[in-house]
Short mmCIF file of C-alpha atoms in Angstrom, two decimals:
data_model
loop_
_atom_site.label_atom_id
_atom_site.label_comp_id
_atom_site.label_asym_id
_atom_site.label_seq_id
_atom_site.Cartn_x
_atom_site.Cartn_y
_atom_site.Cartn_z
CA MET A 1 76.70 71.04 100.65
CA ASN A 2 79.85 73.51 100.47
CA ASN A 3 80.33 76.86 102.73
CA TRP A 4 81.03 79.82 100.89
CA ARG A 5 82.31 82.55 101.91
CA ILE A 6 80.91 86.17 100.34
CA ILE A 7 83.50 89.19 100.60
CA PRO A 8 80.59 92.19 100.31
CA LEU A 9 80.95 95.00 97.50
CA GLU A 10 84.09 96.44 98.22
CA THR A 11 86.73 99.63 96.73
CA HIS A 12 90.43 99.34 95.82
CA SER A 13 92.77 100.00 93.07
CA ALA A 14 93.03 97.98 90.02
CA ALA A 15 96.26 96.28 91.74
CA LEU A 16 95.20 95.73 94.87
CA HIS A 17 91.61 93.70 93.22
CA MET A 18 93.54 91.69 91.40
CA ALA A 19 96.21 90.67 94.02
CA LEU A 20 93.53 90.27 96.22
CA ASP A 21 92.06 87.33 93.76
CA GLU A 22 95.21 85.78 93.82
CA ALA A 23 95.69 85.98 97.78
CA CYS A 24 92.23 84.17 98.34
CA GLY A 25 93.29 82.17 95.50
CA GLU A 26 95.69 80.85 97.10
CA ALA A 27 94.19 80.51 100.87
CA VAL A 28 91.42 78.37 99.10
CA ALA A 29 94.39 76.19 98.06
CA ALA A 30 96.27 75.59 101.31
CA GLY A 31 92.21 75.15 102.85
CA LYS A 32 92.92 78.30 105.06
CA SER A 33 89.84 80.19 103.58
CA LEU A 34 86.19 78.65 102.43
CA PRO A 35 85.25 78.87 98.68
CA THR A 36 84.93 82.45 98.21
CA ILE A 37 82.85 85.31 96.17
CA ARG A 38 83.95 89.02 95.91
CA PHE A 39 81.90 91.94 94.75
CA TYR A 40 84.09 95.15 93.69
CA GLN A 41 84.65 98.81 92.33
CA TRP A 42 87.57 100.39 90.79
CA SER A 43 88.69 103.39 92.24
CA PRO A 44 90.54 104.77 90.33
CA SER A 45 89.03 104.39 87.98
CA ALA A 46 91.11 101.47 85.25
CA VAL A 47 91.68 99.53 82.55
CA SER A 48 92.26 95.81 82.49
CA ILE A 49 94.27 93.97 80.07
CA GLY A 50 94.37 89.89 79.53
CA TYR A 51 97.38 87.75 80.20
CA PHE A 52 97.80 87.84 76.21
CA GLN A 53 97.66 91.02 75.02
CA SER A 54 100.00 93.59 73.79
CA LEU A 55 99.78 96.76 76.36
CA MET A 56 100.59 99.21 73.25
CA ASP A 57 98.32 97.66 71.15
CA GLU A 58 95.74 97.47 73.17
CA VAL A 59 96.03 101.04 75.93
CA ASP A 60 96.27 104.76 75.25
CA THR A 61 98.78 104.24 78.32
CA GLU A 62 99.47 108.16 78.01
CA LEU A 63 95.93 109.40 78.55
CA CYS A 64 95.25 107.07 81.21
CA LYS A 65 97.86 108.41 82.88
CA GLN A 66 96.85 112.39 81.98
CA MET A 67 93.20 110.87 83.31
CA ASN A 68 94.25 108.97 86.29
CA VAL A 69 92.85 105.72 85.14
CA ASP A 70 94.63 102.68 86.53
CA ILE A 71 96.33 100.13 84.17
CA VAL A 72 96.38 96.86 85.25
CA ARG A 73 97.68 92.99 83.66
CA ARG A 74 95.01 90.14 84.75
CA ARG A 75 96.37 86.67 85.02
CA THR A 76 93.27 85.83 82.53
CA GLY A 77 92.95 85.88 79.12
CA GLY A 78 90.34 87.80 76.99
CA GLY A 79 90.33 90.94 76.06
CA ALA A 80 90.75 94.71 77.14
CA VAL A 81 88.16 96.21 79.57
CA TYR A 82 87.42 99.74 81.15
CA HIS A 83 86.30 99.63 85.16
CA ASP A 84 84.17 102.99 85.33
CA HIS A 85 83.84 103.34 89.10
CA ASP A 86 80.82 104.24 89.15
CA GLY A 87 79.43 102.32 85.34
CA GLU A 88 80.05 98.54 86.72
CA ILE A 89 79.95 95.99 89.29
CA THR A 90 82.83 93.49 88.85
CA TYR A 91 82.51 90.02 90.78
CA SER A 92 85.35 87.25 91.47
CA ILE A 93 84.50 83.29 92.24
CA LEU A 94 87.78 81.28 93.99
CA ALA A 95 87.00 77.80 94.28
CA PRO A 96 88.61 74.61 93.86
CA GLU A 97 88.52 73.36 90.24
CA SER A 98 87.27 70.27 91.29
CA MET A 99 83.43 72.23 91.84
CA PHE A 100 83.11 72.60 88.73
CA SER A 101 83.38 70.97 85.16
CA LYS A 102 86.70 70.08 84.01
CA ASP A 103 85.40 71.26 80.83
CA ILE A 104 86.07 75.04 80.53
CA THR A 105 83.35 76.23 78.37
CA ALA A 106 80.49 74.40 80.86
CA SER A 107 81.93 76.10 83.63
CA TYR A 108 81.39 79.49 81.68
CA HIS A 109 77.92 77.73 81.52
CA GLU A 110 77.55 77.07 84.86
CA LEU A 111 78.90 80.56 86.43
CA CYS A 112 77.71 82.89 84.52
CA GLY A 113 74.34 81.05 85.03
CA TRP A 114 74.40 82.99 88.14
CA ILE A 115 74.91 86.16 86.63
CA VAL A 116 71.74 85.21 84.80
CA LYS A 117 69.61 84.42 87.24
CA SER A 118 70.50 87.59 89.23
CA LEU A 119 69.25 89.27 86.31
CA SER A 120 66.10 87.73 85.69
CA LEU A 121 65.67 89.21 89.63
CA LEU A 122 65.75 92.51 87.87
CA GLY A 123 63.52 91.57 85.96
CA PHE A 124 65.96 90.57 82.86
CA SER A 125 65.92 87.96 80.52
CA ALA A 126 69.16 87.64 79.96
CA GLU A 127 70.91 84.49 78.41
CA PHE A 128 74.72 82.92 78.18
CA LYS A 129 76.98 83.42 75.17
CA PRO A 130 79.45 81.42 74.31
CA ILE A 131 81.99 81.61 74.93
CA ASN A 132 82.43 84.24 78.31
CA ASP A 133 79.48 86.54 77.39
CA ILE A 134 76.02 87.47 78.86
CA ILE A 135 73.88 89.31 76.40
CA VAL A 136 70.19 90.76 77.07
CA SER A 137 68.87 91.19 74.25
CA GLY A 138 71.40 90.50 72.11
CA LYS A 139 73.75 92.98 73.13
CA LYS A 140 76.83 92.03 75.66
CA ILE A 141 75.90 93.67 78.94
CA SER A 142 78.62 91.29 81.35
CA GLY A 143 81.95 90.52 79.95
CA ASN A 144 83.66 86.78 82.19
CA ALA A 145 87.13 85.32 82.61
CA GLN A 146 88.05 82.65 83.78
CA THR A 147 91.77 80.67 85.08
CA ARG A 148 92.65 77.69 86.82
CA ARG A 149 95.73 77.81 88.97
CA GLY A 150 97.19 75.51 91.79
CA GLY A 151 93.23 73.66 91.68
CA ILE A 152 91.11 76.65 92.04
CA LEU A 153 89.19 77.79 89.34
CA GLN A 154 89.47 81.58 89.43
CA GLN A 155 86.32 83.51 87.23
CA HIS A 156 85.74 87.23 87.18
CA GLY A 157 84.20 89.31 84.98
CA THR A 158 82.05 92.37 85.00
CA ILE A 159 78.12 93.30 85.10
CA LEU A 160 78.12 97.17 83.08
CA TYR A 161 75.62 99.18 84.70
CA ASP A 162 76.38 102.29 83.03
CA VAL A 163 78.60 102.70 79.67
CA ASP A 164 80.49 105.98 78.65
CA LEU A 165 81.49 104.69 74.90
CA LYS A 166 83.68 107.94 74.24
CA LYS A 167 85.59 107.57 77.40
CA MET A 168 86.02 104.01 76.60
CA PHE A 169 86.99 104.38 73.03
CA SER A 170 89.38 106.63 73.87
CA LEU A 171 91.31 104.89 76.32
CA LEU A 172 91.39 101.96 74.74
CA LYS A 173 92.96 101.27 71.33
CA VAL A 174 90.91 100.30 68.48
CA ASP A 175 91.84 98.71 65.28
CA LEU A 176 90.63 102.06 63.41
CA GLN A 177 93.11 104.76 64.06
CA LYS A 178 89.86 107.57 64.51
CA ILE A 179 86.76 107.39 66.53
CA SER A 180 83.81 107.81 64.85
CA ASP A 181 79.73 107.87 65.36
CA LYS A 182 79.74 105.40 62.75
CA GLN A 183 81.72 102.81 65.39
CA ILE A 184 80.26 104.41 67.94
CA ALA A 185 76.85 103.62 66.99
CA ALA A 186 78.01 100.16 65.61
CA VAL A 187 79.58 99.06 69.08
CA GLU A 188 76.30 100.58 70.77
CA GLU A 189 74.54 97.71 69.02
CA ARG A 190 76.58 95.37 70.52
CA VAL A 191 76.81 96.50 73.78
CA THR A 192 74.29 97.52 76.50
CA SER A 193 74.01 98.28 80.15
CA ILE A 194 71.66 98.08 83.07
CA LYS A 195 71.10 102.20 82.63
CA LYS A 196 70.20 102.22 78.97
CA LEU A 197 67.57 99.34 79.62
CA LYS A 198 66.11 99.98 83.00
CA PRO A 199 67.31 103.37 84.02
CA GLU A 200 65.24 103.21 87.26
CA LEU A 201 67.45 101.25 88.66
CA ALA A 202 70.37 101.78 91.08
CA LYS A 203 73.19 100.87 91.16
CA ASP A 204 72.85 99.55 94.92
CA ASP A 205 69.98 97.69 93.28
CA VAL A 206 71.95 95.64 91.22
CA TYR A 207 74.74 94.85 93.66
CA GLN A 208 71.45 93.37 95.78
CA ALA A 209 70.73 91.24 93.08
CA LEU A 210 73.62 89.80 92.37
CA LEU A 211 74.09 89.08 95.78
CA LYS A 212 70.81 87.12 95.69
CA GLY A 213 71.53 85.30 92.57
CA PHE A 214 75.13 84.40 93.63
CA THR A 215 74.25 82.91 97.01
CA ASP A 216 71.09 80.97 95.82
CA GLY A 217 71.00 77.78 96.40
CA LYS A 218 74.29 78.12 98.55
CA ASN A 219 75.27 77.94 102.46
CA PHE A 220 76.93 81.17 103.06
CA THR A 221 78.71 83.67 104.97
CA LEU A 222 79.10 87.09 104.83
CA GLY A 223 82.94 87.76 105.51
CA SER A 224 86.20 89.46 105.39
CA TRP A 225 89.63 88.84 104.53
CA THR A 226 92.26 87.60 107.28
CA GLU A 227 95.37 89.57 108.08
CA MET A 228 97.12 86.95 106.42
CA GLU A 229 95.01 87.29 102.68
CA LEU A 230 95.59 91.36 103.09
CA ASP A 231 99.55 90.44 103.68
CA ARG A 232 100.23 88.82 100.41
CA ALA A 233 97.25 90.53 98.52
CA ARG A 234 99.96 93.71 99.56
CA GLU A 235 103.31 91.89 98.61
CA LEU A 236 101.37 90.96 95.13
CA VAL A 237 100.88 94.26 94.37
CA THR A 238 104.47 95.56 95.02
CA LYS A 239 106.06 92.40 93.07
CA LYS A 240 104.00 91.84 90.62
CA TYR A 241 100.55 93.86 89.62
CA ALA A 242 101.72 97.58 90.21
CA ALA A 243 105.16 96.13 88.71
CA GLU A 244 106.16 97.45 85.54
CA ARG A 245 107.41 94.19 84.28
CA TRP A 246 104.53 92.20 84.81
CA THR A 247 102.28 95.21 83.48
CA ARG A 248 104.43 95.87 80.29
CA MET A 249 105.26 91.65 80.06
CA ARG A 250 103.82 91.58 76.25
CA MET B 1 111.92 93.29 60.39
CA GLN B 2 108.50 92.80 62.07
CA ARG B 3 105.56 91.45 60.48
CA ILE B 4 102.19 91.79 62.15
CA ALA B 5 99.18 89.93 60.78
CA SER B 6 95.70 89.68 62.82
CA ALA B 7 92.55 87.99 62.44
CA LYS B 8 88.91 87.66 63.96
CA ILE B 9 88.78 83.93 64.40
CA PRO B 10 84.50 83.72 63.53
CA GLY B 11 82.60 82.52 67.02
CA GLY B 12 86.36 82.42 68.56
CA LYS B 13 88.52 85.85 69.35
CA PHE B 14 90.51 88.23 67.68
CA VAL B 15 94.56 87.24 67.32
CA ARG B 16 97.53 88.89 65.73
CA VAL B 17 100.76 87.53 65.85
CA LYS B 18 104.41 89.01 65.43
CA THR B 19 106.89 87.44 63.48
CA GLU B 20 110.49 88.34 63.04
CA ILE B 21 112.47 86.84 60.02
CA ILE B 22 115.96 86.77 59.83
CA ASP B 23 117.71 84.53 56.83
CA GLY B 24 114.69 83.10 56.06
CA THR B 25 113.75 81.52 59.66
CA LEU B 26 111.46 82.33 62.14
CA SER B 27 113.55 83.88 64.17
CA ARG B 28 110.60 85.30 67.17
CA VAL B 29 106.64 84.84 67.14
CA GLU B 30 104.58 86.29 69.54
CA ILE B 31 101.10 85.40 69.47
CA HIS B 32 98.65 88.24 71.22
CA GLY B 33 94.76 88.40 71.91
CA ASP B 34 91.59 88.35 73.66
CA PHE B 35 91.63 84.47 73.03
CA PHE B 36 92.29 81.93 76.34
CA LEU B 37 94.29 79.29 76.69
CA HIS B 38 94.64 77.35 79.84
CA PRO B 39 97.59 77.15 81.05
CA GLU B 40 98.41 80.41 80.30
CA GLU B 41 102.34 80.10 80.68
CA THR B 42 101.99 78.06 77.74
CA ILE B 43 102.18 80.61 75.22
CA ILE B 44 105.67 81.55 76.11
CA GLU B 45 106.39 77.76 75.03
CA ILE B 46 104.02 78.01 72.26
CA GLU B 47 106.37 80.99 70.41
CA LYS B 48 109.77 79.23 71.50
CA ASN B 49 108.73 76.32 69.69
CA LEU B 50 107.54 77.83 66.61
CA ALA B 51 111.45 79.65 66.47
CA GLY B 52 113.30 78.06 64.15
CA LEU B 53 110.87 77.10 61.60
CA SER B 54 111.59 77.93 58.29
CA SER B 55 109.81 81.27 56.84
CA SER B 56 108.78 77.98 53.97
CA ALA B 57 107.21 76.52 56.22
CA LYS B 58 103.86 75.08 55.43
CA LYS B 59 100.28 75.52 57.56
CA GLU B 60 100.70 72.03 58.67
CA GLU B 61 103.91 72.20 59.83
CA ILE B 62 103.14 75.36 61.90
CA SER B 63 100.09 74.35 63.62
CA GLU B 64 101.69 70.44 64.08
CA ARG B 65 104.22 72.67 66.17
CA ILE B 66 101.17 74.30 68.06
CA GLN B 67 99.94 71.17 68.70
CA ARG B 68 102.53 69.13 70.09
CA SER B 69 103.13 72.39 72.52
CA LEU B 70 99.86 72.18 73.58
CA GLN B 71 99.86 68.52 74.09
CA LYS B 72 103.38 68.63 76.33
CA HIS B 73 101.27 71.22 78.70
CA SER B 74 98.12 69.07 78.48
CA ALA B 75 97.16 73.11 77.61
CA THR B 76 94.19 73.61 75.44
CA PHE B 77 93.08 76.48 73.68
CA ILE B 78 89.59 79.04 73.83
CA GLY B 79 88.44 81.56 71.16
CA ALA B 80 91.09 80.16 68.75
CA THR B 81 92.40 76.66 67.38
CA PRO B 82 96.62 75.54 66.48
CA GLU B 83 95.09 75.68 62.67
CA ASP B 84 93.45 78.89 63.37
CA ILE B 85 96.95 80.78 64.61
CA ALA B 86 99.08 79.11 61.80
CA GLU B 87 96.70 80.44 59.24
CA ILE B 88 97.24 83.84 60.40
CA ILE B 89 101.37 83.31 60.90
CA MET B 90 101.11 82.42 57.31
CA LYS B 91 100.28 86.29 56.24
CA THR B 92 103.58 86.64 57.60
CA LEU B 93 105.58 84.75 55.84
#
């Protein structure tokens, strides 16, 4: 059985989180680190956009600046996401591709199954909805995105603890220019959060359930970043994730 | 002149295409969206290989060119197909 390293819940900037994912992936590929699962929060709150998205089409960059909301481009595809510091827990999985199905949709199903398991520990009946969502009672509670580079599968995603749709709508440009109550109601039909369904649950309850659900049946150790990973991550922040050239790439 | 067209693919993702046509030729194509493409860098090849197509190209020609780029890089789209993207490009021609 494979041994896993678990990096416990930590809080960093958007750029550093993306850089840690990439540095970790490199270390796992080089055999210097174990396959890793990490959990994290974003400070400041941030918007992340998918690799293929146009920054200016998706994000109100001026408003983000005014509200001190970071912006980062992910190296995974998928959509624009508002990562509220208090409103969600994000996870990343970095492991050799060979551990999972070659079929990308099947691997989404398998890895999202860890979230489904975690949510069941909290009493939710969640299900995986292809391509990359998890739903509870027909509403999205988790979005996920995957990339495979250098023999490493990276999947990261968010579990929505508390959603402020008005704030999200103001930071993310939507197709229709104005934010109307009707549009917010329409999105509320499709998106939910832990707090909306079970207000008695604290964020730490969710984190503990994720820890348990993700590590179920695995050999694992609670670990920390190596100096090499941290140095490489800091380099990637400067050269890539905090650099305009990367963020404004498309 | 830049032309833009987009669509939410049923059961798939959102795709927005921006094209520039100069003298009856697609001089530039950008494909944006919340789809997935593995490996991701293939998007540059796809966009580059679509440039030079005639603005009177048929959907099948466009789709085929995208497919060839995918095959060259053993790449896979998730959330959109070459045909979906070709159809959206056609809206700009």
